[in-house]
mmCIF file of C-alpha atoms in Angstrom:
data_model
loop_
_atom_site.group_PDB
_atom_site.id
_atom_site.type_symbol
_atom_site.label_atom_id
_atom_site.label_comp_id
_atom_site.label_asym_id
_atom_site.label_seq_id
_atom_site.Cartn_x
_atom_site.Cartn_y
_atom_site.Cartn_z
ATOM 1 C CA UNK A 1 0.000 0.000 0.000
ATOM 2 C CA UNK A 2 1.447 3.456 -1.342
ATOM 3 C CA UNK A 3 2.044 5.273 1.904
ATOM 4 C CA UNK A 4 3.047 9.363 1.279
ATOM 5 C CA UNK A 5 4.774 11.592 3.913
ATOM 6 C CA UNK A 6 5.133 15.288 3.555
ATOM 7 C CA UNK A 7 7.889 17.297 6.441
ATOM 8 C CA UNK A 8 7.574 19.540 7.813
ATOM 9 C CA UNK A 9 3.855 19.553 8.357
ATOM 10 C CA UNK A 10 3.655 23.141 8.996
ATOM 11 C CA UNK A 11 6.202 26.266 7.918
ATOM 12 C CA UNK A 12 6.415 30.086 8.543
ATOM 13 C CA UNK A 13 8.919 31.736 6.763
ATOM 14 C CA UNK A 14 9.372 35.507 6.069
ATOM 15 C CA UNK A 15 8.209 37.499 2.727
ATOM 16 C CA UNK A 16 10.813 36.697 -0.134
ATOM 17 C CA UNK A 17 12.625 33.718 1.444
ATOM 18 C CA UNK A 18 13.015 30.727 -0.948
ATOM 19 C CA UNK A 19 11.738 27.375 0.624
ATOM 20 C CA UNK A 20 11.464 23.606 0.212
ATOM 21 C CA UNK A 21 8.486 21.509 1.013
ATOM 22 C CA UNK A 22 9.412 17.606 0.696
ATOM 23 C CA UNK A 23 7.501 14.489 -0.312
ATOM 24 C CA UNK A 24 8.650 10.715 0.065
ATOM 25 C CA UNK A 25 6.661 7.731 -0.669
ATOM 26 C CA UNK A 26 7.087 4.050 -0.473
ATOM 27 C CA UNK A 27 6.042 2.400 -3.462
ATOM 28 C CA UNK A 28 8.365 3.853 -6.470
ATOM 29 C CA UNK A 29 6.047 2.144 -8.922
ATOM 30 C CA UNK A 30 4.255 5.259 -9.821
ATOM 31 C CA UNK A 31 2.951 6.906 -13.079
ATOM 32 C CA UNK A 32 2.992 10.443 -11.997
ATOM 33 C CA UNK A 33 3.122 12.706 -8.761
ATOM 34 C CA UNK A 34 1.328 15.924 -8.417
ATOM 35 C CA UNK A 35 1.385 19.331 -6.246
ATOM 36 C CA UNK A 36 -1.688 20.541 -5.171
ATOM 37 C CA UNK A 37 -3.165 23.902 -3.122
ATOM 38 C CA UNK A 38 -5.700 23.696 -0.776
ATOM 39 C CA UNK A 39 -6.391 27.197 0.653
ATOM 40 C CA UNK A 40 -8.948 27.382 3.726
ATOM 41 C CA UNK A 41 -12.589 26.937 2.690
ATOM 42 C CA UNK A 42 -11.479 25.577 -0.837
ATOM 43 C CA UNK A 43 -10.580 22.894 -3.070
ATOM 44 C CA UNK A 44 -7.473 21.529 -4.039
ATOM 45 C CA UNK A 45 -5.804 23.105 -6.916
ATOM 46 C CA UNK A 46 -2.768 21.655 -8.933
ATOM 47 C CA UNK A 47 0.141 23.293 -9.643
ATOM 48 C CA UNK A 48 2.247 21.032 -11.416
ATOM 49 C CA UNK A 49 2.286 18.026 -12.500
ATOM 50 C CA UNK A 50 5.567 15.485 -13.231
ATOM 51 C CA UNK A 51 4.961 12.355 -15.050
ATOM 52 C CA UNK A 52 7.620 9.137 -13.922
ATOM 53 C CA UNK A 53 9.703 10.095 -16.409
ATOM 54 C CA UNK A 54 10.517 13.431 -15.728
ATOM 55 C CA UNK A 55 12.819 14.476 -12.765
ATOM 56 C CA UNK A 56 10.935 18.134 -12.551
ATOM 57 C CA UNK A 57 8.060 20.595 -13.699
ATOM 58 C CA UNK A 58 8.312 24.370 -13.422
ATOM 59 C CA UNK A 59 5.618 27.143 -13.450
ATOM 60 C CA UNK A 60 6.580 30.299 -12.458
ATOM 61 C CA UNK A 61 8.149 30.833 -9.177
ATOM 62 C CA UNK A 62 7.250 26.879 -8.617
ATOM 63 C CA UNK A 63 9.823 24.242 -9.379
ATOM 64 C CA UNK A 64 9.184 20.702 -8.398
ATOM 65 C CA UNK A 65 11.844 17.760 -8.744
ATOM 66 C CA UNK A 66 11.255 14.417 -8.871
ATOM 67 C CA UNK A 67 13.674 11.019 -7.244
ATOM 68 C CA UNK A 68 11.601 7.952 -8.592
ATOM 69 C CA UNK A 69 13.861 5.458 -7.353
ATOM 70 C CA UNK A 70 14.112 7.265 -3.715
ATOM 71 C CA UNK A 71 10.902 7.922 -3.369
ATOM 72 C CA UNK A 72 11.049 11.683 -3.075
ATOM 73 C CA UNK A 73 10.188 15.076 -4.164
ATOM 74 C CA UNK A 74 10.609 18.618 -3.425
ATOM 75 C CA UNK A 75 8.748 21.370 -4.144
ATOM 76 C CA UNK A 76 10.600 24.536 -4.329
ATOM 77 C CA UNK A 77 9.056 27.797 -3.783
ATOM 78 C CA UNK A 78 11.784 31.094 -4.900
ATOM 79 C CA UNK A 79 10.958 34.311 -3.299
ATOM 80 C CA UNK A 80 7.975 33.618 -1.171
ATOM 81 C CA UNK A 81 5.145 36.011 -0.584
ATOM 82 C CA UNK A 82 2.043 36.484 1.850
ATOM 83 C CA UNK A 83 -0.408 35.096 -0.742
ATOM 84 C CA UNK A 84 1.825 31.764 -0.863
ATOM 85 C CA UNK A 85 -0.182 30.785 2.759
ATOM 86 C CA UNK A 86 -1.556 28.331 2.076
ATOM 87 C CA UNK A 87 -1.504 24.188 2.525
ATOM 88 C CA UNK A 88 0.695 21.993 0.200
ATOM 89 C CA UNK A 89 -0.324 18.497 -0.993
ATOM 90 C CA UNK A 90 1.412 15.956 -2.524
ATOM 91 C CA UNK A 91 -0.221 13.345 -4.495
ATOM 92 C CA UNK A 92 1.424 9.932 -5.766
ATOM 93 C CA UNK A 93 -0.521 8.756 -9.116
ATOM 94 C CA UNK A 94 -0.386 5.018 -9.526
ATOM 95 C CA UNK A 95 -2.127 1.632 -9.740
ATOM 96 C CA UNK A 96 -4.489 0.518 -7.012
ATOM 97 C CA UNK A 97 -5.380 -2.822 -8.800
ATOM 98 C CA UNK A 98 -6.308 -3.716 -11.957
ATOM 99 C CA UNK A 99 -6.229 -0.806 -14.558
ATOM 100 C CA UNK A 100 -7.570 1.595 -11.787
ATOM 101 C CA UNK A 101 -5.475 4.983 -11.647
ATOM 102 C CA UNK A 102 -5.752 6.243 -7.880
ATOM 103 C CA UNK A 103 -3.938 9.265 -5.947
ATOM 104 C CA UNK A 104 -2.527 9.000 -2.500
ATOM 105 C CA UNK A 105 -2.469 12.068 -0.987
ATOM 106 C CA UNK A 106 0.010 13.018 1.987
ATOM 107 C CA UNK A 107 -1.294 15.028 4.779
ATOM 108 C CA UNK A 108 -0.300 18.252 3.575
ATOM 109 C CA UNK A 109 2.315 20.999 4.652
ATOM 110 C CA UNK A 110 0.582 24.283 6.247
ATOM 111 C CA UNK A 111 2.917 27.540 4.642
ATOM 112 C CA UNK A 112 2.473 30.539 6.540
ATOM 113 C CA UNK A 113 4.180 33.561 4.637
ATOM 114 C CA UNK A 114 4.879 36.708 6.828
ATOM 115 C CA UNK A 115 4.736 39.855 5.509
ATOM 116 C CA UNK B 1 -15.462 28.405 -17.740
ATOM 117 C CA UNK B 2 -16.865 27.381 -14.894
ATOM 118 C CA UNK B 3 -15.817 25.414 -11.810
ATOM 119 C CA UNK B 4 -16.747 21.811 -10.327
ATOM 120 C CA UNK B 5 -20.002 22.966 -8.217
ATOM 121 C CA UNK B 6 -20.658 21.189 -5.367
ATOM 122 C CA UNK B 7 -23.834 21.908 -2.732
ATOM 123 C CA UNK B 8 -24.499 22.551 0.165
ATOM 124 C CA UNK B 9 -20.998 23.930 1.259
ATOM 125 C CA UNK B 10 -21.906 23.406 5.029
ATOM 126 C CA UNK B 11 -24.129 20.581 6.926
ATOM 127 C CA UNK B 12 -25.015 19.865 10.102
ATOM 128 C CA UNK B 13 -27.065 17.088 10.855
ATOM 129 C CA UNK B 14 -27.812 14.474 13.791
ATOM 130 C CA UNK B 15 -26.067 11.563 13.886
ATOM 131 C CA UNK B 16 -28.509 8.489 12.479
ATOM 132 C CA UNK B 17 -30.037 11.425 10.200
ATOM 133 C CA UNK B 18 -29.451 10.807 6.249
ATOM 134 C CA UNK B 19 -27.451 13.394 4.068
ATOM 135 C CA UNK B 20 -26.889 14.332 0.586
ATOM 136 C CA UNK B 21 -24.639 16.045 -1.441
ATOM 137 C CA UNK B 22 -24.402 17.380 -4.715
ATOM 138 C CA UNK B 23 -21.865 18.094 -7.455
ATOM 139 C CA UNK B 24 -21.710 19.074 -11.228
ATOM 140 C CA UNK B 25 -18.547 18.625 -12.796
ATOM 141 C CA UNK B 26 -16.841 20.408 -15.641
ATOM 142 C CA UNK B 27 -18.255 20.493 -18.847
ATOM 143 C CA UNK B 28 -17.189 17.693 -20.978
ATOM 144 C CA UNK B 29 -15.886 15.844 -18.055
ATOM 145 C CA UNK B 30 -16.389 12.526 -18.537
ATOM 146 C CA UNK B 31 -14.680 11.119 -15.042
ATOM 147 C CA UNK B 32 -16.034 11.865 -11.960
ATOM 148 C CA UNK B 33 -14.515 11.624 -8.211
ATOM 149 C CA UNK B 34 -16.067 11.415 -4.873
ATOM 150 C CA UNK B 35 -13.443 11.941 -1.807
ATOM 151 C CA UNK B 36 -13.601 12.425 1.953
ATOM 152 C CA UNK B 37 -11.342 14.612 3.571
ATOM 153 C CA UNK B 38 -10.947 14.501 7.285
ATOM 154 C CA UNK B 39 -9.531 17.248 9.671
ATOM 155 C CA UNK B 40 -5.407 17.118 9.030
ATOM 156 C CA UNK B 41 -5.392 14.298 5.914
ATOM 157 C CA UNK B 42 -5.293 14.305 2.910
ATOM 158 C CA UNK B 43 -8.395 13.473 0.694
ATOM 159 C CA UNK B 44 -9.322 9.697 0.199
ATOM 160 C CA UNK B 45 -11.239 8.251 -2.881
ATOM 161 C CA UNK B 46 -14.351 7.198 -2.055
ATOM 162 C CA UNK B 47 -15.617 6.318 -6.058
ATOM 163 C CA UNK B 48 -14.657 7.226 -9.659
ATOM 164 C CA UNK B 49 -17.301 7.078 -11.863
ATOM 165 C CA UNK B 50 -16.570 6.695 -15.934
ATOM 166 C CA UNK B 51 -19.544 8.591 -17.055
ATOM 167 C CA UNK B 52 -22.172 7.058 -16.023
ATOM 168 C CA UNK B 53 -20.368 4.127 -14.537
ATOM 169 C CA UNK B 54 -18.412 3.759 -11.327
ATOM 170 C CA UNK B 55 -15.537 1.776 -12.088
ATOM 171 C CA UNK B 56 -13.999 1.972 -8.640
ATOM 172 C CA UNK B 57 -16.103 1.792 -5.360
ATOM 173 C CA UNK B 58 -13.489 -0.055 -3.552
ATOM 174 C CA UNK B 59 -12.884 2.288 -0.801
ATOM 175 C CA UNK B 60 -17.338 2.911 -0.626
ATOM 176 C CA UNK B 61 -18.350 1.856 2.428
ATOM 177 C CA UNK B 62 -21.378 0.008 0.746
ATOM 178 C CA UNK B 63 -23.077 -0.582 4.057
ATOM 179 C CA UNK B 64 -24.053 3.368 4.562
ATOM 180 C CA UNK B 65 -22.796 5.015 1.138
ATOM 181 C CA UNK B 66 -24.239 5.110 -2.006
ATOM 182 C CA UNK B 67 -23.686 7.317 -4.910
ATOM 183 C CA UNK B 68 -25.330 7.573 -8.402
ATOM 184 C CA UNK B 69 -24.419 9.865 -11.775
ATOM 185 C CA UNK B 70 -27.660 9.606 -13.975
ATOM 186 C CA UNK B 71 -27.021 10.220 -17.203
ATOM 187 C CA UNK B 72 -22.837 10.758 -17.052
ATOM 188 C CA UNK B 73 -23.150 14.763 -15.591
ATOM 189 C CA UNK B 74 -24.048 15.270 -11.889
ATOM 190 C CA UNK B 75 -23.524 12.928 -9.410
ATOM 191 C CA UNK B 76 -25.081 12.704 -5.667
ATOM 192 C CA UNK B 77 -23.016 11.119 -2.950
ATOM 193 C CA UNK B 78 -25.823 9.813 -0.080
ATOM 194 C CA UNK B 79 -24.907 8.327 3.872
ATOM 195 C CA UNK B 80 -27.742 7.216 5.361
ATOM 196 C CA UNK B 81 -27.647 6.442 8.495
ATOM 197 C CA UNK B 82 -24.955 9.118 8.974
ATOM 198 C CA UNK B 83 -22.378 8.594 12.109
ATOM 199 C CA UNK B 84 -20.468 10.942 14.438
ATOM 200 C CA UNK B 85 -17.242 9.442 12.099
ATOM 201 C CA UNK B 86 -18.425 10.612 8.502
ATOM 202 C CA UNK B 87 -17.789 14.329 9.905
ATOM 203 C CA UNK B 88 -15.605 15.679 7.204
ATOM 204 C CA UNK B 89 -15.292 17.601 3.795
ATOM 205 C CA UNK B 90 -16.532 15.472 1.099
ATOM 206 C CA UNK B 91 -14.836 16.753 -2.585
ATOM 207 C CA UNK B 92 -15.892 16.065 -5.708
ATOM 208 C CA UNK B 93 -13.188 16.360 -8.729
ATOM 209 C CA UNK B 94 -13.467 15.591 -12.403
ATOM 210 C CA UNK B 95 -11.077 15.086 -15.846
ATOM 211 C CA UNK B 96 -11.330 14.780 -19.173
ATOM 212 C CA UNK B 97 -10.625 11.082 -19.109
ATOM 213 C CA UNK B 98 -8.647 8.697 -16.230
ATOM 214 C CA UNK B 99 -5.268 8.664 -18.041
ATOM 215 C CA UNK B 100 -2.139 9.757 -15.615
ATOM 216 C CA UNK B 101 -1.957 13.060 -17.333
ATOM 217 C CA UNK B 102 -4.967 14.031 -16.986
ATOM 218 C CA UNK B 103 -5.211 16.614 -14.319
ATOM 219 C CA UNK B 104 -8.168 16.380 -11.565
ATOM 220 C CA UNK B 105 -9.919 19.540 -10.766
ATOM 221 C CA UNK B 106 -11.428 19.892 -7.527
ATOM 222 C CA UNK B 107 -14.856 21.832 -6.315
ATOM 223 C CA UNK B 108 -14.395 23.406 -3.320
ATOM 224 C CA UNK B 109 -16.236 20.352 -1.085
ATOM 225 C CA UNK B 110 -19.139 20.488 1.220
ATOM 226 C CA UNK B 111 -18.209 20.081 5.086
ATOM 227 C CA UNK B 112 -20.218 17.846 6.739
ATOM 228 C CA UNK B 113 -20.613 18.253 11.026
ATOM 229 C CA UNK B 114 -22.561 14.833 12.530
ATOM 230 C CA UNK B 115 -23.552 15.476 15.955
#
């Protein structure tokens, strides 16, 4: 059973620091991994994507790397500001039996950006 | 274009009391997601529905949950008798298809108090 871990589970940094959220999981037989956003009150929304072949995605101030065969991933976040608060999810896509694509989600990390 | 809709946002009900919940998907979505979300975790999948079919209902907890999506659009996620455990957000997501790249968009989930 894929099991995904995301440290630290909660972060406050300053306005324009450059951070790192981490993700590790324990099955590396996986066809993609995602980041999502989840701010209070909302859904999730993803931010990038990185299929098992790729070792990173970028979109904007966002870069996200990829370790298949260490089970890990960062997600990088350059020059933070206050409307980066929000909570982080990683999301493993792979087989849960059969030809059925599932995502585990880890329990999030909460950002908290200071102005 | 708009968003996955999902109603009510809020319920509060007594616990043996039956509850529903709503959600309309993206247009031209043709797969469909139910998941649960409790306080600190990340979302589980409850059911994926293929149109009109659900195609994975493994982690349904047939004995109190049932779901239907008449006609491969909306979809209605039911708990009857409800328990002091279902309190939770429940999410509903939906993508063009169920391929790994596809990317899952979420609605922003109805949160559910049993008491």
């Amino acid at each position: 059973k894929q099991e995904v871990t995301q440290i630290p589970a909660a972060l406050s940094v300053p306005e324009g620091e450059n951070l790192v959220l981490n993700c590790s999981f324990t099955d590396s037989a996986i066809y993609n991994l995602q980041w999502f956003r989840q701010d209070p009150g909302k859904g999730l929304t993803s931010l990038l994507l990185i299929q098992s072949s790729q070792r990173e995605q970028t979109s904007g101030r966002l870069n996200a790397s990829l370790d298949k065969s260490s089970g890990r991933s960062t997600l990088y976040i350059a020059a933070s500001q206050p409307g980066d608060s929000a909570t982080y999810l990683c999301a493993v896509g792979g087989n849960s039996g059969g030809s059925n694509y599932k995502l585990t989600f880890g329990k999030g990390t909460l950002l908290t950006v200071n102005p | 274009e708009a968003g996955v809709v999902q109603s009510p946002r809020y319920k509060i009900i007594e616990k043996k009391q039956p509850v529903a919940f709503w959600c309309n998907p993206i247009s031209g979505h043709n797969t469909l997601y139910w998941y649960r979300q409790n306080l600190g975790q990340g979302p589980e999948l409850l059911i994926r529905y293929e149109n009109e079919e659900a195609v994975d209902d493994s982690q349904l907890p047939k004995d109190r949950f049932s779901a239907e999506r008449l006609k491969g659009v909306d979809s209605t996620l039911k708990i009857q008798p409800a328990e002091l455990g279902d309190s939770a957000v429940y999410l509903c997501a939906s993508s063009l298809g169920h391929r790994g790249w596809d990317t899952q968009y979420f609605g922003p989930g109805t949160r559910l108090t049993v008491l």
